[in-house]
PDB file of C-alpha atoms in Angstrom:
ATOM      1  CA  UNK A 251      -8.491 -17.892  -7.043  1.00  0.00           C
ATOM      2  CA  UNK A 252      -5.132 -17.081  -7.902  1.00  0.00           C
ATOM      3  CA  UNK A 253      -4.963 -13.602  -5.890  1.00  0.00           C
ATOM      4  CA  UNK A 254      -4.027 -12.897  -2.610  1.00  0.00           C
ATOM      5  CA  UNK A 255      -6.724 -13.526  -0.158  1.00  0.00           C
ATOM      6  CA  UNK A 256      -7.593 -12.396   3.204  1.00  0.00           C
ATOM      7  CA  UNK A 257     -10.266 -13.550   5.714  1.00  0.00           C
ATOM      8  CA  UNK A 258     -12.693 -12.328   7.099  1.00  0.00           C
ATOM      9  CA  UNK A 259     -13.326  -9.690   5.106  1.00  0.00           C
ATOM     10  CA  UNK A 260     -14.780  -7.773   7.688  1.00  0.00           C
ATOM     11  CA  UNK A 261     -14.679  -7.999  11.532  1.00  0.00           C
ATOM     12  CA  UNK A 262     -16.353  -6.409  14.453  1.00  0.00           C
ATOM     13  CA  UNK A 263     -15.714  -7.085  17.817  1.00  0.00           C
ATOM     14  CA  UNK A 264     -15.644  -5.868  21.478  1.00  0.00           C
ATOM     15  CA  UNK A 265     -12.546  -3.766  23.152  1.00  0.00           C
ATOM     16  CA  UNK A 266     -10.663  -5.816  24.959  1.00  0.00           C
ATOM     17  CA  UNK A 267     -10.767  -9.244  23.131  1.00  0.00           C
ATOM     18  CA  UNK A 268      -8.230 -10.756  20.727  1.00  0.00           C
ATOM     19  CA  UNK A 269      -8.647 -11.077  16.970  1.00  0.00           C
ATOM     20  CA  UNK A 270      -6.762 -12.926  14.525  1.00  0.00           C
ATOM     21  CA  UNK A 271      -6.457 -12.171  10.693  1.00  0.00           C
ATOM     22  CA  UNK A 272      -5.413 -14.515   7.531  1.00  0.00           C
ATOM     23  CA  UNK A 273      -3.746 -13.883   4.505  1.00  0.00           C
ATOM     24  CA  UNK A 274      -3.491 -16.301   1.954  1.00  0.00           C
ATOM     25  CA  UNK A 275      -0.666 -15.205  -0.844  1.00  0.00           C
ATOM     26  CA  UNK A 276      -0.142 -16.241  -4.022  1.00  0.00           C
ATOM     27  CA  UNK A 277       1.098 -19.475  -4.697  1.00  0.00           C
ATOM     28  CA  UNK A 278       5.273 -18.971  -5.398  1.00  0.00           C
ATOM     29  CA  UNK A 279       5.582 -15.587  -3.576  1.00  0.00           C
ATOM     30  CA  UNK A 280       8.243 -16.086  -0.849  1.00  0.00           C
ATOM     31  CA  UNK A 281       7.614 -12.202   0.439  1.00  0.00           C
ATOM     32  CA  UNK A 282       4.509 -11.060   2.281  1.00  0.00           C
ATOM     33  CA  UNK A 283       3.753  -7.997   3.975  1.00  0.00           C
ATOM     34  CA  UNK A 284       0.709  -6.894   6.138  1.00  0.00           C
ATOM     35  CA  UNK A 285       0.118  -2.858   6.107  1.00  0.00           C
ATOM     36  CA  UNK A 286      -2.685  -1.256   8.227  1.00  0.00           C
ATOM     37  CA  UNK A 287      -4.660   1.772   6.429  1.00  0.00           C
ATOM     38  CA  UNK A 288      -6.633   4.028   8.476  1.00  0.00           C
ATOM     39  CA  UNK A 289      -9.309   6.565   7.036  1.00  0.00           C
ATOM     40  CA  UNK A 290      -7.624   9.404   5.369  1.00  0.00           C
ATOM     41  CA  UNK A 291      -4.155   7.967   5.956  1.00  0.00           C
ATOM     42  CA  UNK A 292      -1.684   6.022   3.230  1.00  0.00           C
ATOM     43  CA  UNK A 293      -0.714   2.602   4.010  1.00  0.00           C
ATOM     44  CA  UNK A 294       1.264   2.363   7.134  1.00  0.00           C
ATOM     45  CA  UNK A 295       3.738  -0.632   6.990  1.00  0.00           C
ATOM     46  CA  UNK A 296       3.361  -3.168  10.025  1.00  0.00           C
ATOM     47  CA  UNK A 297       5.989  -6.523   9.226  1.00  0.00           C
ATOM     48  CA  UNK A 298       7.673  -7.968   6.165  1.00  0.00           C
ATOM     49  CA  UNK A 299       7.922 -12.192   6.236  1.00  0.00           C
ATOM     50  CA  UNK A 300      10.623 -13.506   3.682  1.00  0.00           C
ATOM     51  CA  UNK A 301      10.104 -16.883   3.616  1.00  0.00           C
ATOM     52  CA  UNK A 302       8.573 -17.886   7.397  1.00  0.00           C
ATOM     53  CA  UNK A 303      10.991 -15.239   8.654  1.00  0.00           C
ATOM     54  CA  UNK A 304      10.499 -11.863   9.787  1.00  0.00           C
ATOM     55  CA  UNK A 305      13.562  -9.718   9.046  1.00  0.00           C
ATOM     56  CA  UNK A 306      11.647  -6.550   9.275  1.00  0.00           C
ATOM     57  CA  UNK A 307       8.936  -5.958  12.131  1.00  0.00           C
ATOM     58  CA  UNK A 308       9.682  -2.628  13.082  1.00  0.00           C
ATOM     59  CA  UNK A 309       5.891  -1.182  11.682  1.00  0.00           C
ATOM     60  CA  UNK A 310       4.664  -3.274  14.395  1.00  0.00           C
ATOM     61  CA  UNK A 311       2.888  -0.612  17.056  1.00  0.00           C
ATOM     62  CA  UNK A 312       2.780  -2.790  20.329  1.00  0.00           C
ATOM     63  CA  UNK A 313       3.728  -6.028  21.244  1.00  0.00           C
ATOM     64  CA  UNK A 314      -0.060  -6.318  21.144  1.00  0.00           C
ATOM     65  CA  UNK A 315       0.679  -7.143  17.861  1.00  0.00           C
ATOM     66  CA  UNK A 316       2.316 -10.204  16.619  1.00  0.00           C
ATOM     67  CA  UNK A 317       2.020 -12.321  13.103  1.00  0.00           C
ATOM     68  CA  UNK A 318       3.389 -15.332  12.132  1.00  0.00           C
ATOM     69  CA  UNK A 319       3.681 -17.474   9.021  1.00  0.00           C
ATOM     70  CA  UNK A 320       3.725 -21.401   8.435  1.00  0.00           C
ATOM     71  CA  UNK A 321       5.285 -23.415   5.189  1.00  0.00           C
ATOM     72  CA  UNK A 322       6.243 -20.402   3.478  1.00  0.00           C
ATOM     73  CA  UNK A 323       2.420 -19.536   2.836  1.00  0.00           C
ATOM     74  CA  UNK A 324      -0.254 -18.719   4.781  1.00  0.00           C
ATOM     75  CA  UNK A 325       0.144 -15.856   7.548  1.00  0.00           C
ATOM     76  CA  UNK A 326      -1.786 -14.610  10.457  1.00  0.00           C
ATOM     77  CA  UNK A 327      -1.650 -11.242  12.455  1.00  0.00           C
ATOM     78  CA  UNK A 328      -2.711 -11.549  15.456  1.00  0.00           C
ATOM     79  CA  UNK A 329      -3.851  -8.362  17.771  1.00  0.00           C
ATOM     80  CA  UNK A 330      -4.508  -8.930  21.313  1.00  0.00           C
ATOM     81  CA  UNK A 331      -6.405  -6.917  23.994  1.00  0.00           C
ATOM     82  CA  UNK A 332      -7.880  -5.041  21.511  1.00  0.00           C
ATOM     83  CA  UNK A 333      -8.122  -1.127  21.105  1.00  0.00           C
ATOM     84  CA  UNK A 334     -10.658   1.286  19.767  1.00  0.00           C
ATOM     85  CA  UNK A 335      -7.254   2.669  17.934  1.00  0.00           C
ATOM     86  CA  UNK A 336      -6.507  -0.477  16.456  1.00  0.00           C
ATOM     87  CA  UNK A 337      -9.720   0.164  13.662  1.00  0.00           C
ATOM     88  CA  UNK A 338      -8.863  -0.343  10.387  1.00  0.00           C
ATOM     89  CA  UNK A 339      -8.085  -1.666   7.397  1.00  0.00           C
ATOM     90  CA  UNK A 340      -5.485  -4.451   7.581  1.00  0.00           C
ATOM     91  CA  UNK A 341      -4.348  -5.183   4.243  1.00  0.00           C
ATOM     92  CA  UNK A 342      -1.560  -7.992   2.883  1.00  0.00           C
ATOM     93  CA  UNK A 343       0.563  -8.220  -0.013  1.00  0.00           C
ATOM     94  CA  UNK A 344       2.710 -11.044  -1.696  1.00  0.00           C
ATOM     95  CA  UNK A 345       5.633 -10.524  -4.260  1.00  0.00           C
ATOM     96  CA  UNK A 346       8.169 -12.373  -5.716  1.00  0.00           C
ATOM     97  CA  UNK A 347      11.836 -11.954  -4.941  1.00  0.00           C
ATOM     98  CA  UNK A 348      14.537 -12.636  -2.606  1.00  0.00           C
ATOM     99  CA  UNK A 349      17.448 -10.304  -1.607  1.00  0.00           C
ATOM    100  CA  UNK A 350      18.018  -6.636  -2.606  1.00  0.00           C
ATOM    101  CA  UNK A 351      15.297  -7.125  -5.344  1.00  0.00           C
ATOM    102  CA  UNK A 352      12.433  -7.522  -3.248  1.00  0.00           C
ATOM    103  CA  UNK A 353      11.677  -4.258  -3.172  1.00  0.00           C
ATOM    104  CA  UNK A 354      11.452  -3.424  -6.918  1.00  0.00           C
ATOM    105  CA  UNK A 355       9.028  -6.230  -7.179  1.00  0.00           C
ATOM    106  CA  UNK A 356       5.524  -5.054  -7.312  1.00  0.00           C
ATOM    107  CA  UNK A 357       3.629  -5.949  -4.451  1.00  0.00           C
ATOM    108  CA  UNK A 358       0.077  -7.535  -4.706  1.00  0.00           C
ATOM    109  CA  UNK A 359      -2.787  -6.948  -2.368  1.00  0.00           C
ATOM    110  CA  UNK A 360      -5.742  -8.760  -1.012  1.00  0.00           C
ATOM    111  CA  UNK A 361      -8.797  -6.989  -0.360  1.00  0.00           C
ATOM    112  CA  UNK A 362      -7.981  -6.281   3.095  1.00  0.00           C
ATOM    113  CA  UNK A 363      -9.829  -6.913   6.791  1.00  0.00           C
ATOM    114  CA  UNK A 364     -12.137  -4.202   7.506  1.00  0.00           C
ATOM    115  CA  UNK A 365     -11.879  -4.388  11.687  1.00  0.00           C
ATOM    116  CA  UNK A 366     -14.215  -2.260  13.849  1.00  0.00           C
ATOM    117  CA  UNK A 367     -13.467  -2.126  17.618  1.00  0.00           C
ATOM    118  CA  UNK A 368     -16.690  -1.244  19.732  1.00  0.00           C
TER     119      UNK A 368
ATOM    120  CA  UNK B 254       6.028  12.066   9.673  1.00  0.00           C
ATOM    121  CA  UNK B 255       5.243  10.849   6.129  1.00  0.00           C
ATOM    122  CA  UNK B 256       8.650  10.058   4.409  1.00  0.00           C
ATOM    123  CA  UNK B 257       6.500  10.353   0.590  1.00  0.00           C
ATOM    124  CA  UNK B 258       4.386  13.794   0.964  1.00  0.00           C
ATOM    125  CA  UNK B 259       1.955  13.196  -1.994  1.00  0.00           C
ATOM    126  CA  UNK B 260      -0.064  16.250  -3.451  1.00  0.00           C
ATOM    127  CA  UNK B 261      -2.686  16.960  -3.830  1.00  0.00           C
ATOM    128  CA  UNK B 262      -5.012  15.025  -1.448  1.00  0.00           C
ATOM    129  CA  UNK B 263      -7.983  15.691  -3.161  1.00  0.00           C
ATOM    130  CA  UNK B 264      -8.953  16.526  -6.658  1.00  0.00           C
ATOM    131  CA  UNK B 265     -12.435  16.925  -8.332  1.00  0.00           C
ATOM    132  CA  UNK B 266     -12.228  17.216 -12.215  1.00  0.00           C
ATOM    133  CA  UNK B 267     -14.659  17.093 -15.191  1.00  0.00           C
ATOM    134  CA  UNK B 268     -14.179  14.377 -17.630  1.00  0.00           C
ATOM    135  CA  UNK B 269     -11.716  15.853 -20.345  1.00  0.00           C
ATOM    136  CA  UNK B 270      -9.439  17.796 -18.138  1.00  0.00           C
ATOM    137  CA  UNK B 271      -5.526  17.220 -17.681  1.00  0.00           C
ATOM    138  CA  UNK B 272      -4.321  16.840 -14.075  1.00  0.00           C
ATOM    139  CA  UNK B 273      -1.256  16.145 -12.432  1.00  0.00           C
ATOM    140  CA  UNK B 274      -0.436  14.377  -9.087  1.00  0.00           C
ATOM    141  CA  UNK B 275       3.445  14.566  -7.271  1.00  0.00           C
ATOM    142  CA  UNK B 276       5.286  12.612  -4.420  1.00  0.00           C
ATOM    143  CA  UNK B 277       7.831  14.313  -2.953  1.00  0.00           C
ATOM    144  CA  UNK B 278      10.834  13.295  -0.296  1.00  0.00           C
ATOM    145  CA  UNK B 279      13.997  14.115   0.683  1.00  0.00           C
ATOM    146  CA  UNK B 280      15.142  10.544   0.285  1.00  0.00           C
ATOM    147  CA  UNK B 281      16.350   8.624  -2.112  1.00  0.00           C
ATOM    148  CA  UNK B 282      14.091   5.697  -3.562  1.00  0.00           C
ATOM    149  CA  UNK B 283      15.820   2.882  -5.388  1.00  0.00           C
ATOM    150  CA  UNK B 284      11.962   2.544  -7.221  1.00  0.00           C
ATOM    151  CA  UNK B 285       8.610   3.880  -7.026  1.00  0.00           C
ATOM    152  CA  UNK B 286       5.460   2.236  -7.660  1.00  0.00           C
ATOM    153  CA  UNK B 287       2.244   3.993  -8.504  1.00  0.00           C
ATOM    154  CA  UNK B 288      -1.151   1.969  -7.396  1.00  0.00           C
ATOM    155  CA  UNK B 289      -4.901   3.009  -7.492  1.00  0.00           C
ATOM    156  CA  UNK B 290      -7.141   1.871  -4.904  1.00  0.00           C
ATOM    157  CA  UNK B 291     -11.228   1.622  -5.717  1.00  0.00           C
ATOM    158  CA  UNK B 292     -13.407   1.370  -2.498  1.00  0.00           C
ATOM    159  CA  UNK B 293     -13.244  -2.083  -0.378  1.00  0.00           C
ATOM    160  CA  UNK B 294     -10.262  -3.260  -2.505  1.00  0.00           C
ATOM    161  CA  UNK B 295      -6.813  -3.721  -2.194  1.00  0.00           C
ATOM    162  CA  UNK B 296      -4.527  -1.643  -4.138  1.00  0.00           C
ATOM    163  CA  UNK B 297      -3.330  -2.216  -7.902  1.00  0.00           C
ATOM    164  CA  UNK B 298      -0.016  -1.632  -9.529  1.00  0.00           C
ATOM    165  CA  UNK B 299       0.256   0.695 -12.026  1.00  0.00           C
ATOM    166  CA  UNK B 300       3.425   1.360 -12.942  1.00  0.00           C
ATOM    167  CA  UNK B 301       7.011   0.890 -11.476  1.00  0.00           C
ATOM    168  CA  UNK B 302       9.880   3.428 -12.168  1.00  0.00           C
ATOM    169  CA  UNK B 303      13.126   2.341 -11.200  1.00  0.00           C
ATOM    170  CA  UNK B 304      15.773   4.559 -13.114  1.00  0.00           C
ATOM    171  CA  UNK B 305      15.918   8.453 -12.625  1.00  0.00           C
ATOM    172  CA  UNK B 306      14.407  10.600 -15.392  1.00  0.00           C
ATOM    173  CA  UNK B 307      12.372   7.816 -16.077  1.00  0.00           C
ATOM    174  CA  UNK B 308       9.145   8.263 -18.283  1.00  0.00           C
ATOM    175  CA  UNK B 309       6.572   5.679 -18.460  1.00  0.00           C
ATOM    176  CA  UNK B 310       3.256   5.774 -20.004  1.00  0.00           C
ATOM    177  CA  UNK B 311       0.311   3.535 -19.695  1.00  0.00           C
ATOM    178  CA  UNK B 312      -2.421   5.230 -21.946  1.00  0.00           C
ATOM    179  CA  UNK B 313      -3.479   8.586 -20.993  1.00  0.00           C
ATOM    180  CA  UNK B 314      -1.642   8.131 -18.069  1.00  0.00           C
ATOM    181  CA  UNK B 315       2.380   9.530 -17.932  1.00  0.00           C
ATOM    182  CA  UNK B 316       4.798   8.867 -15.009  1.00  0.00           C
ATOM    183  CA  UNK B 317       7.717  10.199 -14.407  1.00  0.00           C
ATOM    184  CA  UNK B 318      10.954   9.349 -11.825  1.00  0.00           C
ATOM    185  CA  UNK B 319      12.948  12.427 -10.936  1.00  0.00           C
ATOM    186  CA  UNK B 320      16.390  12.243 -12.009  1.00  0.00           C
ATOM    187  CA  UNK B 321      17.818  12.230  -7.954  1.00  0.00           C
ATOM    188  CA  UNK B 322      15.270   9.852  -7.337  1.00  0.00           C
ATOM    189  CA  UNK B 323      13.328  11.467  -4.545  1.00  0.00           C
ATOM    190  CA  UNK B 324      10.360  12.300  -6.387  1.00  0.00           C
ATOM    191  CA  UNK B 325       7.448  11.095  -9.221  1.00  0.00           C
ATOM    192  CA  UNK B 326       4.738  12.781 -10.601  1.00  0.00           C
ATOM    193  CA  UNK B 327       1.350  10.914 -12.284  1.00  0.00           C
ATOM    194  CA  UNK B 328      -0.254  13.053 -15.362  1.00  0.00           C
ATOM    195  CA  UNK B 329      -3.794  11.921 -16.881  1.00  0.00           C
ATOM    196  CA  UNK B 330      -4.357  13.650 -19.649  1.00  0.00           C
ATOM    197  CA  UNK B 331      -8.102  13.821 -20.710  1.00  0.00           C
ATOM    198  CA  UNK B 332      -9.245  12.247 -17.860  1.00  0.00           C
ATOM    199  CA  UNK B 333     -12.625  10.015 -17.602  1.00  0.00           C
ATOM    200  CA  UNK B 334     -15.330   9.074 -14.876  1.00  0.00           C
ATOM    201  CA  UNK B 335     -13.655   5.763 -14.970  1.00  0.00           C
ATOM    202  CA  UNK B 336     -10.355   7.248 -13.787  1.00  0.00           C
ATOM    203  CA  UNK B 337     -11.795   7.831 -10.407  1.00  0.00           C
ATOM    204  CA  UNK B 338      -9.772   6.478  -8.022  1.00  0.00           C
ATOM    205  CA  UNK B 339      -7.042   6.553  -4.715  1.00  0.00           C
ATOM    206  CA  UNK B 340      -3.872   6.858  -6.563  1.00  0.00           C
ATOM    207  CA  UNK B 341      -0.968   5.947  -4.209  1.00  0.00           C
ATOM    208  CA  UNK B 342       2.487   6.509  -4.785  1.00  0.00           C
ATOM    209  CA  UNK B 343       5.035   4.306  -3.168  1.00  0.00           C
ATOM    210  CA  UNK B 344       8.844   4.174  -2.382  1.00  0.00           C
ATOM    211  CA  UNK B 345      11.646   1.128  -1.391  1.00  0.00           C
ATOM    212  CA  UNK B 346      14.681   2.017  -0.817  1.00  0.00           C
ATOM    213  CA  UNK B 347      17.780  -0.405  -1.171  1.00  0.00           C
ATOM    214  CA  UNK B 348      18.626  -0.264   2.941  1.00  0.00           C
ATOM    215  CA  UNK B 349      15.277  -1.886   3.897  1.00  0.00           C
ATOM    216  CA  UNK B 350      14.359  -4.406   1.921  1.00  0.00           C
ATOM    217  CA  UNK B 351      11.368  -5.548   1.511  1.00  0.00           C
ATOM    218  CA  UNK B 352       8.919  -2.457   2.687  1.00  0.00           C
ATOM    219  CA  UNK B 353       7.080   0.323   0.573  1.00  0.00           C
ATOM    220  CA  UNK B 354       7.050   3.890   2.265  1.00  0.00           C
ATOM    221  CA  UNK B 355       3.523   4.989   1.009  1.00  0.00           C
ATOM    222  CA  UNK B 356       2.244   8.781   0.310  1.00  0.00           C
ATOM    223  CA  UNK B 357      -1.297   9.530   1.683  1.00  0.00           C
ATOM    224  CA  UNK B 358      -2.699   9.182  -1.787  1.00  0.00           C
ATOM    225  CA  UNK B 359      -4.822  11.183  -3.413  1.00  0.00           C
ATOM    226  CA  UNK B 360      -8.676  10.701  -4.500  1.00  0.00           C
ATOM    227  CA  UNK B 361      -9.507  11.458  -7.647  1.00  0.00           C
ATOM    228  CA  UNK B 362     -12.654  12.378  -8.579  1.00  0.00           C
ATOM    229  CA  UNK B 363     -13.657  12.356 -12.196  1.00  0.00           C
ATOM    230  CA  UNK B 364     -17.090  14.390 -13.132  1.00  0.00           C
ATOM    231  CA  UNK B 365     -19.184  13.664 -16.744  1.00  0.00           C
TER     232      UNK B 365
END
């Protein structure tokens, strides 16, 4: 499809193990961003990737968290040693833009990861 | 601390009523986007404001930038069941680029 798209769309697993979540963007959009939303809670920012770079990471709540992306597309957040804390929604947006203007650009959203730590 | 305070959190309407929702800071935005959220789906843009005193309208719907820039209000007027919704209100601002500062949103519940 031509949106942004995330997998899996939903993941359950044990406290304690890692997980690792993809976000396909749309094809052309050199910014992505993942956010986390919990329930009752607005979208809390976690890392912006211009390009395969990362100038901003500072949402980023442990360096149990890390994310990475390859060939300017595809990106994966990776959470290890999971916590019951870490449940959520993990959501990730593409845009357009590069410089001071890639933050007027609307942002466009997959789905999300709905992740449920046991 | 929530940088966007957005107001009111919840709101339960019947179809045909006027309603207003505001975002609120004490910081400047160089935009502000407004996005509604349906369950197990990502959030859509709306609308993005980018000047202050700016008036947009989409529709019923009517957005507004204040003129310093630090706040936005949504107005529905005559709203319907198919309105209901998370509306979220989000901010950039020029010395981080990149990153929205989101309010808690507010669900919107729309009665026949």
């Amino acid at each position: 499809g031509a949106g942004v798209s995330q997998s899996p769309s939903n993941k359950v697993t044990e406290k304690g193990k890692d997980v690792e979540l993809r976000c396909d963007p749309i094809s052309g959009h050199t910014a992505l961003y993942w956010y986390r939303q919990s329930l009752g809670q607005g979208l809390e920012f976690l890392i912006y990737f211009q390009g395969n770079s990362a100038p901003d990471k500072s949402g980023l709540p442990s360096d149990r968290f890390s994310a990475e992306r390859t060939g300017g597309s595809v990106s994966t957040l990776t959470i290890q040693r999971t916590q019951q804390e870490d449940s959520a929604v993990y959501l990730c947006a593409s845009s357009l833009g590069t410089g001071r203007q890639t933050s007027n650009q609307p942002q466009h959203f997959g789905d999300g990861t709905r992740l449920s730590i046991l | 601390t929530q940088l966007l305070e957005q107001s009111p959190q919840f709101l339960s309407i019947q179809e045909g009523e006027n309603l207003t929702v505001y975002c609120n800071s004490s910081s400047v935005f160089s935009s502000l986007q407004w996005y509604r959220q349906e369950p197990g789906e990502g959030p859509v843009l709306l609308v993005t404001v980018v000047t202050g005193g700016e008036v947009k309208k989409l529709k019923r719907l009517t957005f507004q930038f204040g003129d310093a820039r630090k706040d936005s209000s949504l107005h529905i007027t005559a709203a319907q069941p198919g309105d209901t919704g998370l509306y979220l209100c989000a901010g950039a601002r020029g010395s981080t680029l990149g990153r929205l500062y989101f309010g808690r949103g507010t669900q919107l519940t729309v009665w026949p």
